Tab-separated table of C-alpha atoms in Angstrom:
chain	number	residue	atom	x	y	z
P	1	MET	CA	128.351	73.726	87.420
P	2	PRO	CA	124.893	75.304	87.258
P	3	VAL	CA	123.853	78.805	88.189
P	4	PRO	CA	120.447	78.949	89.952
P	5	ASN	CA	117.745	80.919	88.180
P	6	SER	CA	116.816	84.472	89.137
P	7	ILE	CA	113.782	83.428	91.194
P	8	ILE	CA	115.854	81.124	93.374
P	9	LEU	CA	118.585	83.751	93.734
P	10	THR	CA	116.092	86.444	94.636
P	11	TRP	CA	114.559	84.249	97.315
P	12	ALA	CA	117.987	83.336	98.671
P	13	ARG	CA	118.981	87.003	98.941
P	14	ASN	CA	115.736	87.985	100.665
P	15	ILE	CA	115.948	85.145	103.167
P	16	LEU	CA	119.488	86.182	104.119
P	17	ASP	CA	118.374	89.790	104.446
P	18	ALA	CA	115.442	88.748	106.667
P	19	LEU	CA	117.818	86.765	108.890
P	20	GLY	CA	120.262	89.658	109.149
P	21	ALA	CA	122.884	87.524	107.364
P	22	PRO	CA	125.315	89.077	104.889
P	23	PRO	CA	124.826	88.111	101.260
P	24	THR	CA	128.374	86.906	100.811
P	25	PRO	CA	129.257	84.526	97.974
P	26	ALA	CA	129.389	81.647	100.457
P	27	ASN	CA	126.067	82.523	102.057
P	28	MET	CA	124.332	83.008	98.731
P	29	THR	CA	125.715	79.713	97.494
P	30	ILE	CA	124.460	77.887	100.588
P	31	MET	CA	120.999	79.498	100.552
P	32	ALA	CA	120.472	79.155	96.807
P	33	GLY	CA	121.667	75.552	96.976
P	34	TRP	CA	119.327	74.875	99.883
P	35	ILE	CA	116.374	76.088	97.816
P	36	VAL	CA	117.537	73.975	94.867
P	37	GLY	CA	117.814	71.012	97.229
P	38	GLU	CA	114.182	71.493	98.182
P	39	HIS	CA	112.757	72.266	94.750
P	40	GLY	CA	115.235	71.437	91.989
P	41	TRP	CA	116.985	73.815	89.591
P	42	ASN	CA	113.903	74.915	87.691
P	43	TRP	CA	111.678	76.077	90.545
P	44	ASP	CA	109.543	78.974	89.325
P	45	GLY	CA	108.401	80.297	92.707
P	46	THR	CA	105.110	78.391	92.739
P	47	GLY	CA	103.676	78.238	96.249
P	48	ASN	CA	105.908	81.023	97.591
P	49	ASN	CA	107.615	78.437	99.830
P	50	PRO	CA	111.339	78.274	98.979
P	51	MET	CA	112.313	76.016	101.890
P	52	ASN	CA	109.229	73.754	101.860
P	53	THR	CA	108.293	74.773	105.398
P	54	THR	CA	105.128	73.478	107.032
P	55	TRP	CA	104.648	76.628	109.097
P	56	ASN	CA	100.967	77.580	109.075
P	57	MET	CA	100.515	81.349	108.730
P	58	GLN	CA	96.691	80.991	108.644
P	59	ALA	CA	96.660	83.435	105.723
P	60	PRO	CA	93.678	83.621	103.338
P	61	GLY	CA	94.432	81.366	100.374
P	62	GLU	CA	97.113	79.392	102.178
P	63	HIS	CA	96.790	75.627	101.855
P	64	SER	CA	98.654	72.347	102.418
P	65	ILE	CA	100.083	70.679	99.295
P	66	ASN	CA	101.019	67.238	100.610
P	67	SER	CA	100.627	64.709	103.400
P	68	VAL	CA	103.323	66.300	105.600
P	69	HIS	CA	101.583	69.684	105.356
P	70	VAL	CA	104.107	71.652	103.351
P	71	GLN	CA	102.263	74.875	102.712
P	72	ALA	CA	101.555	76.991	99.626
P	73	TYR	CA	101.363	80.677	100.545
P	74	PRO	CA	99.281	83.348	98.810
P	75	THR	CA	102.080	85.922	98.469
P	76	ALA	CA	105.871	86.036	98.586
P	77	GLN	CA	105.772	88.180	101.725
P	78	VAL	CA	103.724	85.589	103.620
P	79	GLY	CA	106.032	82.830	102.418
P	80	LEU	CA	109.139	84.807	103.440
P	81	GLN	CA	107.729	85.342	106.961
P	82	ALA	CA	106.863	81.698	107.285
P	83	THR	CA	110.383	80.771	106.244
P	84	LEU	CA	111.807	83.226	108.744
P	85	ASN	CA	109.569	81.924	111.514
P	86	THR	CA	110.723	78.367	110.823
P	87	LEU	CA	114.455	79.147	110.659
P	88	GLN	CA	114.241	81.095	113.928
P	89	GLN	CA	113.174	77.996	115.867
P	90	PRO	CA	115.814	76.948	118.453
P	91	GLU	CA	116.719	73.711	116.707
P	92	TYR	CA	118.000	75.666	113.684
P	93	ALA	CA	120.033	78.188	115.658
P	94	PRO	CA	123.407	76.752	114.545
P	95	LEU	CA	122.486	77.255	110.903
P	96	VAL	CA	121.178	80.807	111.401
P	97	GLN	CA	124.157	81.824	113.534
P	98	ALA	CA	126.565	80.453	110.912
P	99	LEU	CA	124.837	82.415	108.172
P	100	GLN	CA	124.789	85.567	110.271
P	101	ALA	CA	128.542	85.148	110.902
P	102	GLY	CA	129.177	84.406	107.222
P	103	ASP	CA	130.925	81.218	108.325
P	104	PRO	CA	130.331	78.254	105.969
P	105	ASN	CA	132.494	75.974	108.074
P	106	ALA	CA	130.178	76.520	111.022
P	107	PHE	CA	127.168	75.849	108.814
P	108	TRP	CA	128.587	72.411	107.960
P	109	SER	CA	129.828	71.668	111.468
P	110	SER	CA	128.490	68.748	113.509
P	111	ASP	CA	125.941	71.082	115.124
P	112	GLY	CA	124.950	72.403	111.717
P	113	GLU	CA	124.556	68.948	110.253
P	114	LYS	CA	122.427	67.894	113.220
P	115	ALA	CA	120.157	70.858	112.566
P	116	LEU	CA	120.006	70.005	108.862
P	117	ALA	CA	119.077	66.410	109.659
P	118	THR	CA	116.228	67.754	111.746
P	119	TRP	CA	115.164	70.021	108.892
P	120	GLY	CA	115.218	67.272	106.286
P	121	GLY	CA	113.857	64.575	108.575
P	122	SER	CA	116.755	62.300	107.624
P	123	ALA	CA	120.314	61.619	108.725
P	124	SER	CA	121.331	61.653	105.061
P	125	TYR	CA	119.926	65.128	104.341
P	126	PRO	CA	123.112	67.013	105.314
P	127	SER	CA	125.285	65.089	102.872
P	128	TYR	CA	122.650	65.352	100.175
P	129	LEU	CA	122.365	69.121	100.649
P	130	LYS	CA	126.150	69.530	100.717
P	131	SER	CA	126.397	67.845	97.318
P	132	VAL	CA	123.775	70.206	95.881
P	133	VAL	CA	125.401	73.328	97.391
P	134	ASP	CA	128.797	72.246	96.076
P	135	SER	CA	127.326	72.135	92.575
P	136	VAL	CA	126.217	75.796	92.712
P	137	SER	CA	128.460	78.349	91.037
P	138	GLY	CA	128.541	81.761	89.420
P	139	ILE	CA	126.367	83.810	91.754
P	140	PRO	CA	125.766	87.083	89.852
P	141	SER	CA	127.165	90.187	91.507
P	142	GLN	CA	123.791	91.918	91.879
P	143	TYR	CA	122.800	89.341	94.483
P	144	LEU	CA	125.960	89.825	96.567
P	145	ALA	CA	126.871	92.298	99.309
P	146	ALA	CA	128.057	94.974	96.891
P	147	GLY	CA	125.042	94.591	94.613
P	148	THR	CA	121.520	95.900	94.553
P	149	VAL	CA	119.050	94.380	96.963
P	150	ALA	CA	116.741	92.022	95.122
P	151	THR	CA	112.992	92.445	95.799
P	152	LEU	CA	110.549	89.608	95.853
P	153	PRO	CA	107.607	90.037	93.493
P	154	SER	CA	104.261	90.195	95.195
P	155	VAL	CA	100.998	90.731	93.372
P	156	SER	CA	97.823	90.327	95.420
P	157	VAL	CA	94.213	90.999	94.439
P	158	GLN	CA	94.056	93.867	96.951
P	159	SER	CA	97.157	95.564	95.516
P	160	VAL	CA	95.673	95.316	91.995
P	161	LEU	CA	92.427	96.865	93.246
P	162	ASN	CA	94.335	99.649	94.995
P	163	ASP	CA	96.272	100.410	91.828
P	164	LEU	CA	93.060	100.362	89.824
P	165	LYS	CA	91.354	102.716	92.245
P	166	ALA	CA	94.253	105.152	92.046
P	167	GLY	CA	94.277	104.959	88.270
P	168	ALA	CA	90.511	105.446	88.090
P	169	GLN	CA	90.704	108.455	90.394
P	170	SER	CA	93.351	110.080	88.216
P	171	LEU	CA	91.432	109.260	85.048
P	172	ALA	CA	88.219	110.760	86.446
P	173	ASP	CA	90.060	113.940	87.427
P	174	VAL	CA	91.569	114.287	83.971
P	175	LEU	CA	88.260	113.698	82.158
P	176	GLY	CA	86.229	115.804	84.566
P	177	LEU	CA	84.003	112.840	85.409
P	178	LYS	CA	84.287	112.974	89.158
P	179	GLN	CA	81.582	115.623	89.528
P	180	PHE	CA	79.057	113.214	87.910
P	181	LEU	CA	79.840	110.316	90.210
P	182	THR	CA	77.328	111.066	92.942
P	183	GLY	CA	75.682	108.539	95.243
P	184	GLY	CA	76.752	104.991	96.000
P	185	ASN	CA	80.307	103.990	96.623
P	186	SER	CA	82.501	106.542	94.849
P	187	GLN	CA	85.456	104.176	94.634
P	188	ASP	CA	83.370	101.471	92.980
P	189	LEU	CA	81.943	104.033	90.578
P	190	LEU	CA	85.410	105.236	89.730
P	191	ILE	CA	86.542	101.710	89.021
P	192	GLY	CA	83.467	101.088	86.902
P	193	ALA	CA	84.099	104.257	84.918
P	194	ALA	CA	87.731	103.320	84.317
P	195	ILE	CA	86.808	99.804	83.164
P	196	GLY	CA	84.104	101.213	80.916
P	197	ILE	CA	86.515	103.610	79.267
P	198	LEU	CA	89.079	100.852	78.857
P	199	ILE	CA	86.509	98.661	77.144
P	200	LEU	CA	85.608	101.506	74.760
P	201	VAL	CA	89.269	102.036	73.917
P	202	LEU	CA	89.815	98.338	73.216
P	203	VAL	CA	86.686	98.211	71.049
P	204	ALA	CA	87.854	101.258	69.127
P	205	GLU	CA	91.216	99.687	68.522
P	206	GLY	CA	89.530	96.523	67.343
P	207	VAL	CA	87.405	98.455	64.845
P	208	GLU	CA	90.491	100.227	63.493
P	209	ASN	CA	92.180	96.870	62.935
P	210	VAL	CA	89.244	95.379	60.990
């Protein structure tokens, strides 16, 4: 019986945490299996949409990927919030309440199956999903209640720029360049200085390797 990959498991753990549901073996098995049911066993996190929700966050870079308007989100955090927003709709209350109670029997109850049919848009979706969830096994301990909280990766352009600015600031301080960076936007100048120095270092390394 397959073990979901680390990306699927990380998403499953973070969704449970966002819902206030305990990451018990049963809950992790259900949530990881649900993601597998939506994407297959080899999902690599593309689109930051583990549950294939159509919730429109109106985020920059967000876009629809198919005719039913399943969304692709720009970051994991946006995708997690969209997933949370969707699951918190009244029609899915039996599922969320079952997860929060750590009660798999309630999840697969008649009310739960009705909610799953709504989610999947088909009366056969609950039985399909149950077969997928039943095939999940071997949830690693770090994703469970006693383990370390898994953190979703999120790399945005702005975060990279912020890191670069901080690094450039430190580099300018170390090299005593800051006093020469007068006029214009100091942050842009710092970034430019850092990039220039990086290019010089790479060129020097290239010369040494010739």
